[in-house]
Coordinates of C-alpha atoms in Angstrom, one line a residue:
X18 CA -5.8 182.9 5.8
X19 CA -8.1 180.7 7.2
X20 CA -8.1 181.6 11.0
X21 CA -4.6 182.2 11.5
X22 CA -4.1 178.6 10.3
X23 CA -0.7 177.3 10.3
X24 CA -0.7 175.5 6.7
X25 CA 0.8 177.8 5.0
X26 CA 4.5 177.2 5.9
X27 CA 4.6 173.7 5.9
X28 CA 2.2 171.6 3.9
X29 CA 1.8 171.6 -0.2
X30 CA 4.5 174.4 -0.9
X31 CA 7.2 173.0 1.0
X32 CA 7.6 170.4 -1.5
X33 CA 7.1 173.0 -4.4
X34 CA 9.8 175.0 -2.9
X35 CA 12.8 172.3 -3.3
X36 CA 12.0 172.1 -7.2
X37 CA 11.8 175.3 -7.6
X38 CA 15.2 176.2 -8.5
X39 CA 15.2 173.5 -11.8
X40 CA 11.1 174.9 -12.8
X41 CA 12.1 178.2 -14.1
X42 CA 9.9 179.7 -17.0
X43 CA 12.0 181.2 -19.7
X44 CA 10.6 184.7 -19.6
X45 CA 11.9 188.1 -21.1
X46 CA 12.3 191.0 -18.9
X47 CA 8.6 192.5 -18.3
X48 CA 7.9 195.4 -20.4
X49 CA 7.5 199.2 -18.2
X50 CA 4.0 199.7 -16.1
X51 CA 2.1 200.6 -19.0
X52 CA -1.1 199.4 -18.5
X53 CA -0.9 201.2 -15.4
X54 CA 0.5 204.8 -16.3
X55 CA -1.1 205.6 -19.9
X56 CA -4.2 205.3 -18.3
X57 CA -6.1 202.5 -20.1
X58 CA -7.3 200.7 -17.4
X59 CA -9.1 203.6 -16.5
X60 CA -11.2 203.7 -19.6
X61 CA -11.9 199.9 -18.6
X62 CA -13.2 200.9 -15.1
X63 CA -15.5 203.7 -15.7
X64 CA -16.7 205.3 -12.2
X65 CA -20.7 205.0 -13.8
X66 CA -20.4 201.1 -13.4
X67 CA -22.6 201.2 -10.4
X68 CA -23.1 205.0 -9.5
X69 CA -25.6 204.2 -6.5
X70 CA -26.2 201.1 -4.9
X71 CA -29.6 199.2 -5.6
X72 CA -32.1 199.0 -2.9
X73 CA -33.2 195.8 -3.6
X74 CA -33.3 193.2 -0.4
X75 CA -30.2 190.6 -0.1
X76 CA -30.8 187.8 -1.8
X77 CA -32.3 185.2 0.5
X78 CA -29.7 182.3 0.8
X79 CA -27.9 185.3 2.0
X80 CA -30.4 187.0 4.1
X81 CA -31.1 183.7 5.8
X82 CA -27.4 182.3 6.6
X83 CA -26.5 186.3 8.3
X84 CA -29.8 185.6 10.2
X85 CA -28.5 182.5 11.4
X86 CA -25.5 183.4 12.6
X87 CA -26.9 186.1 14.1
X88 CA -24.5 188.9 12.1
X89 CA -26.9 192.3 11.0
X90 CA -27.0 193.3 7.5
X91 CA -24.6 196.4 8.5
X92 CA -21.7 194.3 9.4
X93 CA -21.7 193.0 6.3
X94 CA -19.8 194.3 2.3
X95 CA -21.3 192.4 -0.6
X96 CA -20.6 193.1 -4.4
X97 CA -20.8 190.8 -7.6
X98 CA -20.1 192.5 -10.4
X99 CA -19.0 191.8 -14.3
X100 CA -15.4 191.3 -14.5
X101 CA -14.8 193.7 -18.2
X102 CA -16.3 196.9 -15.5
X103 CA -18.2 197.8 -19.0
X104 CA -20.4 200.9 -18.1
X105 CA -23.5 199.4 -19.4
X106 CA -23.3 196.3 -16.9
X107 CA -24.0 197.3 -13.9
X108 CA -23.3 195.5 -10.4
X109 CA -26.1 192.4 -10.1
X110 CA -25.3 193.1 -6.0
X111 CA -23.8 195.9 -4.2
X112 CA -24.1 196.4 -0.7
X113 CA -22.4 198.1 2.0
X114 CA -19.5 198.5 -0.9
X115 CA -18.2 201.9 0.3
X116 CA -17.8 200.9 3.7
X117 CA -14.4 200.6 4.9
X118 CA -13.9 197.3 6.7
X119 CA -10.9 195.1 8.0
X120 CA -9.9 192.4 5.7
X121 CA -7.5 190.3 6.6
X122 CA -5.7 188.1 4.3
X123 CA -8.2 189.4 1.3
X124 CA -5.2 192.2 1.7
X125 CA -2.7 189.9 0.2
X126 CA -4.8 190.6 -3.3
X127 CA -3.3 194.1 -3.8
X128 CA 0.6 193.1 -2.5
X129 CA 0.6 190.3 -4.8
X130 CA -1.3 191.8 -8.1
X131 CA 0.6 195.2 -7.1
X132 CA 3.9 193.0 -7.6
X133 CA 2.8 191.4 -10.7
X134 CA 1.9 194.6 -12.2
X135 CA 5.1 196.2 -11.4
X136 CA 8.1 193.7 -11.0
X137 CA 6.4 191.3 -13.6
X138 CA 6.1 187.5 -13.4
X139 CA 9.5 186.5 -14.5
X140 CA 11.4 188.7 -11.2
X141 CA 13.3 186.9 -9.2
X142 CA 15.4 187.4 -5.6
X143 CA 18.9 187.3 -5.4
X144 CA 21.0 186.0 -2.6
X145 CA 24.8 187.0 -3.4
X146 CA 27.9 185.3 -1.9
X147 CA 31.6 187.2 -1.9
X148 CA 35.0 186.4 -0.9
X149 CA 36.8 187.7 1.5
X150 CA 40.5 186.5 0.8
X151 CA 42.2 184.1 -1.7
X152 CA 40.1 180.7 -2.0
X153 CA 43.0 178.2 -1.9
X154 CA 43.5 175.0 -3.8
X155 CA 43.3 172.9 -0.5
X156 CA 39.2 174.7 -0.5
X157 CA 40.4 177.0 2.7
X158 CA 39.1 180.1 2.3
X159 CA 42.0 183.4 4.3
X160 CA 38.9 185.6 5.1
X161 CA 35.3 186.4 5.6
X162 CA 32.8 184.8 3.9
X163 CA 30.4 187.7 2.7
X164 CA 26.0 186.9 2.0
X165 CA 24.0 189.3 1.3
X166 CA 19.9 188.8 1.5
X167 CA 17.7 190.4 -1.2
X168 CA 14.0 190.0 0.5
X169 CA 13.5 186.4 -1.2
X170 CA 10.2 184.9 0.4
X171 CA 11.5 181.2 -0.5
X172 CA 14.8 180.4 0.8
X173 CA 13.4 177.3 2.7
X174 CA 15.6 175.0 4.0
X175 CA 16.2 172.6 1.0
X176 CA 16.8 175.7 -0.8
X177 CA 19.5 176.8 2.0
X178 CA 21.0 173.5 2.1
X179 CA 21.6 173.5 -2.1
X180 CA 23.0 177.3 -2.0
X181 CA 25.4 176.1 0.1
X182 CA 26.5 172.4 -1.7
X183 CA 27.0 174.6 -4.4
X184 CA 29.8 176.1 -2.7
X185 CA 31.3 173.1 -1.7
X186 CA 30.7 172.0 -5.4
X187 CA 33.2 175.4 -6.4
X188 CA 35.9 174.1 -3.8
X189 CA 35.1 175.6 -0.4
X190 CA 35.1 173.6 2.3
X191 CA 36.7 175.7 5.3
X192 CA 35.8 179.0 6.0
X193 CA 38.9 180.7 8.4
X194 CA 37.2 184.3 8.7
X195 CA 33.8 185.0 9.9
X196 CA 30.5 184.5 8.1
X197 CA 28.8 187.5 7.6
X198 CA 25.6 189.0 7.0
X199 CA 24.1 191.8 5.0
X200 CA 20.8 192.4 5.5
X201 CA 20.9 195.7 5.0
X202 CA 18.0 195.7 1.8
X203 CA 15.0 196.3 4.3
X204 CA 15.2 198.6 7.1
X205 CA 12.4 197.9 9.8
X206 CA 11.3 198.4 13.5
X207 CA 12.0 195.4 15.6
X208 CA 9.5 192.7 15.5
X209 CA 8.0 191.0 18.1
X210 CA 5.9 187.7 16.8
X211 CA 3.6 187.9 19.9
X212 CA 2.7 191.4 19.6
X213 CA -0.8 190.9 17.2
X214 CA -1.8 188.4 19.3
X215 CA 0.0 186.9 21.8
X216 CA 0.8 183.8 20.1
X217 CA 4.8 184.1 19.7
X218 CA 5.2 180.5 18.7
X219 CA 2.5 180.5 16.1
X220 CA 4.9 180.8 12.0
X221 CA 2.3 183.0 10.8
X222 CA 3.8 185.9 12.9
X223 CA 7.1 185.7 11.6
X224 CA 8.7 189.0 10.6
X225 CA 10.7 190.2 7.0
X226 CA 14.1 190.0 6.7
X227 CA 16.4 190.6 4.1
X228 CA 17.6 187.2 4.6
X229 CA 14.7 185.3 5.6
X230 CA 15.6 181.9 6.1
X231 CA 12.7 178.7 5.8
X232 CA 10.3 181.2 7.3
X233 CA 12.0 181.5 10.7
X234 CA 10.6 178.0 12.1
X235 CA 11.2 174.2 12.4
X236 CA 9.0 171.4 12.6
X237 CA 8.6 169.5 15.4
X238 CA 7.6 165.4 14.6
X239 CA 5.8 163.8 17.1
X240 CA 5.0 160.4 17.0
X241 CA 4.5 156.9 18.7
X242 CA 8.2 155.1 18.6
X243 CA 7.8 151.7 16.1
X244 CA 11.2 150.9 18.5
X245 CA 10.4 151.5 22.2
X246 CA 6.7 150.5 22.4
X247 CA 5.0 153.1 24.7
X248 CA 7.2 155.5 24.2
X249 CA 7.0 158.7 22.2
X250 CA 9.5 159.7 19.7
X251 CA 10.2 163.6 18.6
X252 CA 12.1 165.4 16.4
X253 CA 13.3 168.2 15.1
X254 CA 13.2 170.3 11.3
X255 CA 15.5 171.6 10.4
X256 CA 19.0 171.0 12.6
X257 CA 19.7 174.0 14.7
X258 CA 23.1 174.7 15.9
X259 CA 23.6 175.3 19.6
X260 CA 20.1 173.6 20.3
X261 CA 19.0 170.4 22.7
X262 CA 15.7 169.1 22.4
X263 CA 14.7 167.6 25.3
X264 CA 11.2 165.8 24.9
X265 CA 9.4 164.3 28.1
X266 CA 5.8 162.7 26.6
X267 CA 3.9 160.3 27.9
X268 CA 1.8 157.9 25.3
X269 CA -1.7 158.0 26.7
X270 CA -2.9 154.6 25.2
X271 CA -6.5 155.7 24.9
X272 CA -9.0 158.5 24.0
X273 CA -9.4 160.9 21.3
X274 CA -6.7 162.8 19.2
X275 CA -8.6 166.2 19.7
X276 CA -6.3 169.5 20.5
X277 CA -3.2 167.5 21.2
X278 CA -1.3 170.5 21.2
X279 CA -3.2 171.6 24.0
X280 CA -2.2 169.3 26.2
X281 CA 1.6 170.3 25.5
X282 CA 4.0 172.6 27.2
X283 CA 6.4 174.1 24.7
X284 CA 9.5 176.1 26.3
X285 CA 12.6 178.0 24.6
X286 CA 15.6 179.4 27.0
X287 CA 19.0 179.7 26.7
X288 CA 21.3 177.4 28.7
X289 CA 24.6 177.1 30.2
X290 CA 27.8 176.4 28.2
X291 CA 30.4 177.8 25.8
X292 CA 29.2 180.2 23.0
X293 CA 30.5 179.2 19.5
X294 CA 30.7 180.7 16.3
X295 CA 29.1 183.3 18.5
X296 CA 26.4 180.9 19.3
X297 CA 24.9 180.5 22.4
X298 CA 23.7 177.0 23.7
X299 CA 19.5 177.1 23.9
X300 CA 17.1 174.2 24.9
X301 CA 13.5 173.4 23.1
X302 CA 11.6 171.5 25.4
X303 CA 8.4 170.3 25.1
X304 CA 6.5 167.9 27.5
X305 CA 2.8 166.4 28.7
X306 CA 0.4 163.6 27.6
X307 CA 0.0 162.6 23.8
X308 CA -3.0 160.3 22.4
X309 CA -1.9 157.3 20.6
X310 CA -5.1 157.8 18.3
X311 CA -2.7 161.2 16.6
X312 CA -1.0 158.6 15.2
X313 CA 2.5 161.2 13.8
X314 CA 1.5 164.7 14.2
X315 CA 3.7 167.8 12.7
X316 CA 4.2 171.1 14.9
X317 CA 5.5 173.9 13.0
X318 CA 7.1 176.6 15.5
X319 CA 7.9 179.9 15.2
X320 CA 11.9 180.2 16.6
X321 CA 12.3 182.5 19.5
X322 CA 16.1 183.6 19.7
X323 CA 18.3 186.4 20.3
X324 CA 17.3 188.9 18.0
X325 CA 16.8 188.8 14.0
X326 CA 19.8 186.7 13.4
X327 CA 19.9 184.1 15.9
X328 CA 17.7 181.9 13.5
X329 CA 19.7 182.5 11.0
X330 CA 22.9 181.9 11.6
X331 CA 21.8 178.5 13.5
X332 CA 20.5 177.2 10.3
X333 CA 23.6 178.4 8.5
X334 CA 25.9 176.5 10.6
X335 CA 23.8 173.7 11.1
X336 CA 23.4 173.2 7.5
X337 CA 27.5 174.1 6.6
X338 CA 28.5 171.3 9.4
X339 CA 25.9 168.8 7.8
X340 CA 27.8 169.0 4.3
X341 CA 31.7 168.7 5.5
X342 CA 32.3 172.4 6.0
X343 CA 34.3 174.4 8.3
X344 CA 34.2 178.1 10.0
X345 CA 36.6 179.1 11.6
X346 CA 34.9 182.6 13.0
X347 CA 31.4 183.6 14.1
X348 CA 28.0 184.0 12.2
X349 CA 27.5 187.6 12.3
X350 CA 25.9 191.3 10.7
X351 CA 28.3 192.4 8.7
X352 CA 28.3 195.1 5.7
X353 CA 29.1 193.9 2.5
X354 CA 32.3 195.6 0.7
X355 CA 32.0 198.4 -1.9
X356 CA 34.6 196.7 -3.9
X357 CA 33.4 192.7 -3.2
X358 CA 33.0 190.8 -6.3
X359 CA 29.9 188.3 -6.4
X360 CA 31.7 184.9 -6.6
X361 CA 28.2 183.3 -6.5
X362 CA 24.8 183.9 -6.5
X363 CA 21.4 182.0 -5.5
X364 CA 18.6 182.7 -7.6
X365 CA 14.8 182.3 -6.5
X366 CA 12.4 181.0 -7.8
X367 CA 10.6 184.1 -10.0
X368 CA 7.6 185.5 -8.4
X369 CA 4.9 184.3 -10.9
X370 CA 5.5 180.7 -8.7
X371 CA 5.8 182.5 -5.4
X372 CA 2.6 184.0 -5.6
X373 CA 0.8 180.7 -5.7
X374 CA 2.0 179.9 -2.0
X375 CA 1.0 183.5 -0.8
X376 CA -2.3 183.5 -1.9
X377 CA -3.1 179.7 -2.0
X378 CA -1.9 179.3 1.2
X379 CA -2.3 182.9 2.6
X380 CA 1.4 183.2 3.4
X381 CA 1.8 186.2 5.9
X382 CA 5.5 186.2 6.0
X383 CA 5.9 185.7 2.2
X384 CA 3.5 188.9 1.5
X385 CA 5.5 190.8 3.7
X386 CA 8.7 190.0 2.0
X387 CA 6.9 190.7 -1.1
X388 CA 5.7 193.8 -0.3
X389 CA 9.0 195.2 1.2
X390 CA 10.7 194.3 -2.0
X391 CA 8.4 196.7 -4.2
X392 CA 10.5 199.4 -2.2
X393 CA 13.6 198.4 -3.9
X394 CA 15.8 199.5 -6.3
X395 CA 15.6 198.0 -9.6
X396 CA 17.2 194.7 -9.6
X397 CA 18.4 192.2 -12.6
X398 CA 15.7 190.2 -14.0
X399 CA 17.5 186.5 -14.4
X400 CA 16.8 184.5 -17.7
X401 CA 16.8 181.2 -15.8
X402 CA 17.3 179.2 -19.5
X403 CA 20.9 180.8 -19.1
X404 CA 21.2 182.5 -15.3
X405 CA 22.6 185.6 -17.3
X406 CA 21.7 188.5 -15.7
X407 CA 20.6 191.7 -17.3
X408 CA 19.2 195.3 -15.7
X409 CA 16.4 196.9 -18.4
X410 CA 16.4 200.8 -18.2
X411 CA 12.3 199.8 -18.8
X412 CA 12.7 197.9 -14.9
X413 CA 14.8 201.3 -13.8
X414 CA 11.9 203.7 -15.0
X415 CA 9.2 201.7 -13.7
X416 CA 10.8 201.4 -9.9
X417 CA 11.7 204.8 -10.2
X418 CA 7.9 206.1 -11.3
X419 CA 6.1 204.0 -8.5
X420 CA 8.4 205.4 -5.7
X421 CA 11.1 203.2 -5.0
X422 CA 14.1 204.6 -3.0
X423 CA 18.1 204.0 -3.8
X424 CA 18.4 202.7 0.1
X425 CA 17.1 200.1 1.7
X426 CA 13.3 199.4 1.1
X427 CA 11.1 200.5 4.5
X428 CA 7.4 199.9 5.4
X429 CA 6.4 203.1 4.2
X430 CA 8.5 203.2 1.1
X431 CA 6.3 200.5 0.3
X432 CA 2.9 201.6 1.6
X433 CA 3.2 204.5 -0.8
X434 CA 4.6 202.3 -3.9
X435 CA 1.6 199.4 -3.8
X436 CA -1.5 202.5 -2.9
X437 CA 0.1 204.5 -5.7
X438 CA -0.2 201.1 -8.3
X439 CA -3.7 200.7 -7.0
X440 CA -5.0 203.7 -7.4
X441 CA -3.9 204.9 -10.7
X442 CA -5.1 201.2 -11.8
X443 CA -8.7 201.8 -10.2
X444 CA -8.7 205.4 -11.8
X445 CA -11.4 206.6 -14.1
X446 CA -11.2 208.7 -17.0
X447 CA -10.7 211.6 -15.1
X448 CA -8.6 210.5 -12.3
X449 CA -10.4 209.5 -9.9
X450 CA -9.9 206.8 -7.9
X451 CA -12.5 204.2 -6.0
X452 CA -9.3 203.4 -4.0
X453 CA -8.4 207.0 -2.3
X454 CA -8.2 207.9 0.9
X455 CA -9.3 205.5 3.6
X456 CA -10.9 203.4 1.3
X457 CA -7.1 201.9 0.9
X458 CA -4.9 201.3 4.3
X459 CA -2.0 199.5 4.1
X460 CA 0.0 197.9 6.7
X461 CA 2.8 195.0 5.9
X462 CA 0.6 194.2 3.2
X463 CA 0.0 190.6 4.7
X464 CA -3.4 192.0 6.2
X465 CA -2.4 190.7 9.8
X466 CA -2.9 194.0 11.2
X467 CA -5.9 195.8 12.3
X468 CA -4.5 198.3 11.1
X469 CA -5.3 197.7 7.1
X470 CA -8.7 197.8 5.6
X471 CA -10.0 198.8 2.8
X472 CA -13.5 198.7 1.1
X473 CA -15.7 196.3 -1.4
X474 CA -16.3 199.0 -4.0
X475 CA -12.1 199.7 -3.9
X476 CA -11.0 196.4 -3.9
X477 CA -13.8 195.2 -7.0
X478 CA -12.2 198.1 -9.3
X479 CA -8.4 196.8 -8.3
X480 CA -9.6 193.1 -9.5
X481 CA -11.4 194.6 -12.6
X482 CA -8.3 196.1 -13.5
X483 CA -6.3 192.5 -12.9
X484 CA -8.6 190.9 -15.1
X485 CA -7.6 193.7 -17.6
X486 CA -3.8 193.6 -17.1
X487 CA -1.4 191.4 -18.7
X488 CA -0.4 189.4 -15.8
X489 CA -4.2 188.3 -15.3
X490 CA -3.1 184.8 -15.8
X491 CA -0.1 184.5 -13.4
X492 CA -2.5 186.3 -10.6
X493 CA -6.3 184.4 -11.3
X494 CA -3.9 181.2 -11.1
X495 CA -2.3 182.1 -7.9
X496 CA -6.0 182.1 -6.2
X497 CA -7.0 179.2 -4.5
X498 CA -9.8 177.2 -6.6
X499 CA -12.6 176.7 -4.7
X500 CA -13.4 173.0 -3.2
X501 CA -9.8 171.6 -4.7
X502 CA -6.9 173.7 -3.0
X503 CA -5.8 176.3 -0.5
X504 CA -7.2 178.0 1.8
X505 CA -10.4 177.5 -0.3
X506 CA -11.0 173.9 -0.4
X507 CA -13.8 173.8 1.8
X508 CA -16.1 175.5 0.0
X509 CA -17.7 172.7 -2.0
X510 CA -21.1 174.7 -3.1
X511 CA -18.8 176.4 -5.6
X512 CA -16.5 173.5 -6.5
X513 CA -14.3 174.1 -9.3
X514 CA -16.1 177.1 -10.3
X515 CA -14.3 180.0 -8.6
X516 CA -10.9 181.4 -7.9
X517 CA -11.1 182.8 -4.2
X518 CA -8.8 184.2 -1.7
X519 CA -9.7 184.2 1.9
X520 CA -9.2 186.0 5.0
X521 CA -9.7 185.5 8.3
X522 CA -9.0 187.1 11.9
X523 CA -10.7 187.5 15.1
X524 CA -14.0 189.8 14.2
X525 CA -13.1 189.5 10.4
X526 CA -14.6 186.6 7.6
X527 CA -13.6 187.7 4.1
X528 CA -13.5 186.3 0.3
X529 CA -12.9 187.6 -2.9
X530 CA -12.0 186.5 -6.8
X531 CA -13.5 185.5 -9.5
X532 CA -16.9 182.9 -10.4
X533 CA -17.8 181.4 -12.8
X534 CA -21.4 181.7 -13.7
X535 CA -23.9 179.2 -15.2
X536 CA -24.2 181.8 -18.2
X537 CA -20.4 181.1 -18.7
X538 CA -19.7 185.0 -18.1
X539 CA -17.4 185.8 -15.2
X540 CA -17.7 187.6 -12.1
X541 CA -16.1 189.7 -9.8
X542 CA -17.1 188.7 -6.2
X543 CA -16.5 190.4 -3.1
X544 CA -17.9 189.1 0.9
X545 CA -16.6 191.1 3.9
X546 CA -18.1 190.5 7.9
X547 CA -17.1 192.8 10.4
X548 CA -18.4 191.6 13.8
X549 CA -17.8 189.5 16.6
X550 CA -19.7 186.4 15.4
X551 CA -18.1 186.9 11.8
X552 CA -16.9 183.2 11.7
X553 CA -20.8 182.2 12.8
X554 CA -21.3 184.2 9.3
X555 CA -19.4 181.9 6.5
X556 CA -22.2 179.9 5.1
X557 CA -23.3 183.6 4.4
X558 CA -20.0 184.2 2.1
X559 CA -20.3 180.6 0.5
X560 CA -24.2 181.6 -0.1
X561 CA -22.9 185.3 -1.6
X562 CA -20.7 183.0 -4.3
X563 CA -23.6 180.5 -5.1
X564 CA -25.6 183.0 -6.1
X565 CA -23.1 184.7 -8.5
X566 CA -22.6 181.9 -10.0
X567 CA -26.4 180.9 -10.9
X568 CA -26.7 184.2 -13.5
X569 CA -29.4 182.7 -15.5

């Protein structure tokens, strides 16, 4: 995540995301975690690799950038090492690789090769509908509407909107009973977006939820009005029900784009009038001085409502309205039968696309789905050439060896599920793993948290063993590629020849993937700074993957 940026929401994979439903790879159900549990990753990754770290100086593209930005050698984890971790080639650079450091988005490289490993490629969410009474001819449904969330990271709003033309398209068109909610698959602490640092309205602070619709967040448009000269025009994406935006902004004819954003006031309160559907009216306002020079401008917002399913429920009504449907109840929780029948079902895209957005765009919200659903229970893996459904005993057996419960999937149900693939995929030949203890602390597997860290030494072993495991080519492809895309695209003294994810936070300047050296031979690379003028120390981390990549 490049300093906390607001990308990944709502540039390239937006646009992926509405295709995704008609882009599904014809995949068999992955085969049980055993390149994990038989232990022969472990003879790949051999604790004699590098037993004791060289004393040799940093090299001096290196040496001169951290002097530059004024960052000490101590603050800062370097390793390049060869991907095969064959014992008799050693690391051409290891320092400060067993100190445990904060990450940040680097994290996201053991949630999203963790969920390869275990739920395989081809996985996919589930979000079911059921009926609650007869479904008459006239499309008036006597009853509740039942829709259960499964955790999926990519129910966007063009998905939303298709999930629910699909009902229309089976005859439903008026709802009498209430539309309610199950999320019941993730059990979690309440979240406040403003807690990590202040910034509430920011979409990278969004929090899981079983049903997590288009990321909790619309897009405000701004933009000069082509029909009232001087004036500016703004919008709002997607429709919300219950909400007025009121926009008061003055065209400032000259200057400089700069911060517009700055210059805004942005305010969310609720507002007088009747509650609907159990709805309550709320106004967006947003107000001050915008530069003509900004030309359109998008703001992606983070919605502050009443409680986990205010967001929800207004997109869901918004979205039912927009295609000719009824209700004739509220948007509500609501527990979903022991005896419902699925009438219909929405099924995700499967991860091995998902993973592209997380890690290309640094996702925070998408990890943290993806992390909560390694806690679980086994699900049906879809064969999207035929949306059959099928549960393997082999998908049973592996959620039941890594730790998954029966119930709904928690935070620590899933700590203990992704450290426990980690670490017997970083294990030597005798057990051991570079990844125990401290040198692996997970959060909400997003790594916006100062709370998770981990170290250079742990984290090279856990991308040796992804360059050894069969899903090596869904997870190396999911990486930005340095100088073209992601979160990666500005590093140009590498272009082309790396796959990199990085992290950013206050304090905290990370990278890590793979290089391609001049020899042709790959490499394992790993940069982490730890200090106040970390973000002084980047030309540092794009130095560290130059000189990987000239190995001859």
């Amino acid at each position: 995540m490049t300093r906390l940026t607001l990308r990944p929401l709502f540039t390239a994979p937006l646009t992926h995301l509405l295709t995704w439903h008609v882009r599904h790879a014809v995949r068999r159900p992955w085969p049980p975690r055993w390149w994990l549990l038989s232990g022969l990753a472990g003879a790949w990754l051999q604790q004699g690799v590098w037993a004791a770290e060289p004393a040799a100086a940093l090299p001096p593209a290196i040496a001169s950038a951290l002097q530059t930005a004024g960052v000490p050698a101590d603050a800062v984890s370097l390793l390049v090492l060869p991907v095969d971790g064959a014992p008799a080639s050693p690391a051409r650079l290891a320092h400060q690789t067993q100190t445990v450091r904060q990450m940040a988005s680097v994290m996201k490289l053991f949630t999203t090769g963790a969920a390869l490993s275990t739920l395989g490629p081809a996985y996919v969410w589930r979000t079911d509908v059921a009926l609650g009474g007869p479904l008459k001819p006239n499309g008036k449904l006597d009853g509740p509407l039942y829709l259960r969330g499964s955790g999926d990271p990519g129910l966007v709003m063009e998905n939303v909107q298709l999930m629910m033309a699909r009902w229309r398209g089976a005859g439903l068109k008026d709802i009498q009973g209430d539309l309610l909610i199950d999320r019941t698959a993730f059990e979690l602490p309440p979240h406040d977006p403003a807690a990590f640092d202040g910034q509430g309205l920011k979409p990278y602070n969004a929090g899981p939820d079983a049903l997590l619709l288009n990321h909790q967040s619309v897009i405000l448009r701004v933009m000069p009005d082509a029909a009232r000269p001087g004036q500016v025009r703004v919008s709002m994406e997607p429709a919300l029900d219950g909400v007025q935006l009121q926009a008061r902004l003055q065209l400032k004819a000259t200057g400089p784009c700069g911060d517009w954003r700055e210059a805004l006031s942005l305010d969310m309160r609720p507002t007088s009038g009747w509650t609907q559907h159990g709805i309550r009216p709320w106004v967006l306002s947003v107000q001050g001085p915008y530069p003509a020079a900004c030309g359109a401008r998008d703001w992606p917002v983070l919605w502050q409502g009443e409680g986990a399913g205010d967001y929800t429920a207004r997109l869901l009504h918004a979205s039912w309205r927009q295609l000719g449907g009824k209700l004739g109840g509220d948007i509500k929780a609501g527990a979903w039968p022991a005896n419902a029948v699925v009438w219909q079902s929405w099924v995700s895209a499967p991860l091995g696309q998902q993973v592209r957005d997380i890690n290309k765009f640094s996702n925070n919200v998408m990890a943290r789905q993806l992390f909560l659903s390694m806690a679980l229970p086994s699900q049906p893996v879809v064969d999207s050439s035929t949306r059959s459904s099928e549960v393997t005993a082999s998908r049973a057996a592996s959620a039941a060896t890594a730790g998954a419960a029966s119930g709904p999937a928690t935070l620590d149900q899933a700590r203990a599920v992704v450290s426990q693939v980690v670490r017997q995929a970083t294990a030597d030949g005798n057990g051991h793993s570079a990844c125990e203890g401290e040198a692996l602390v997970l959060d909400n597997g997003s790594g916006l948290s100062r709370l998770e860290r981990s170290n250079a030494r742990c984290l090279g072993r856990w991308l040796q063993a992804m360059w050894a495991s069969p899903t090596m080519p869904e997870f190396i492809a999911s990486l930005p590629i340095t100088g073209l895309d992601g979160t990666a695209r500005k590093l140009q003294n590498v272009s082309g020849r790396a796959h990199i994810k990085t992290g950013s936070l206050d304090g905290v300047a990370a990278l890590a993937g793979y290089v391609e050296g001049d020899s042709g031979r790959r490499w394992v690379v790993v940069g982490v700074v730890n200090h106040p003028q970390a973000d002084a120390a980047r030309p540092a981390l794009a130095a560290l993957l130059g000189w990987a990549m000239k190995d001859q």
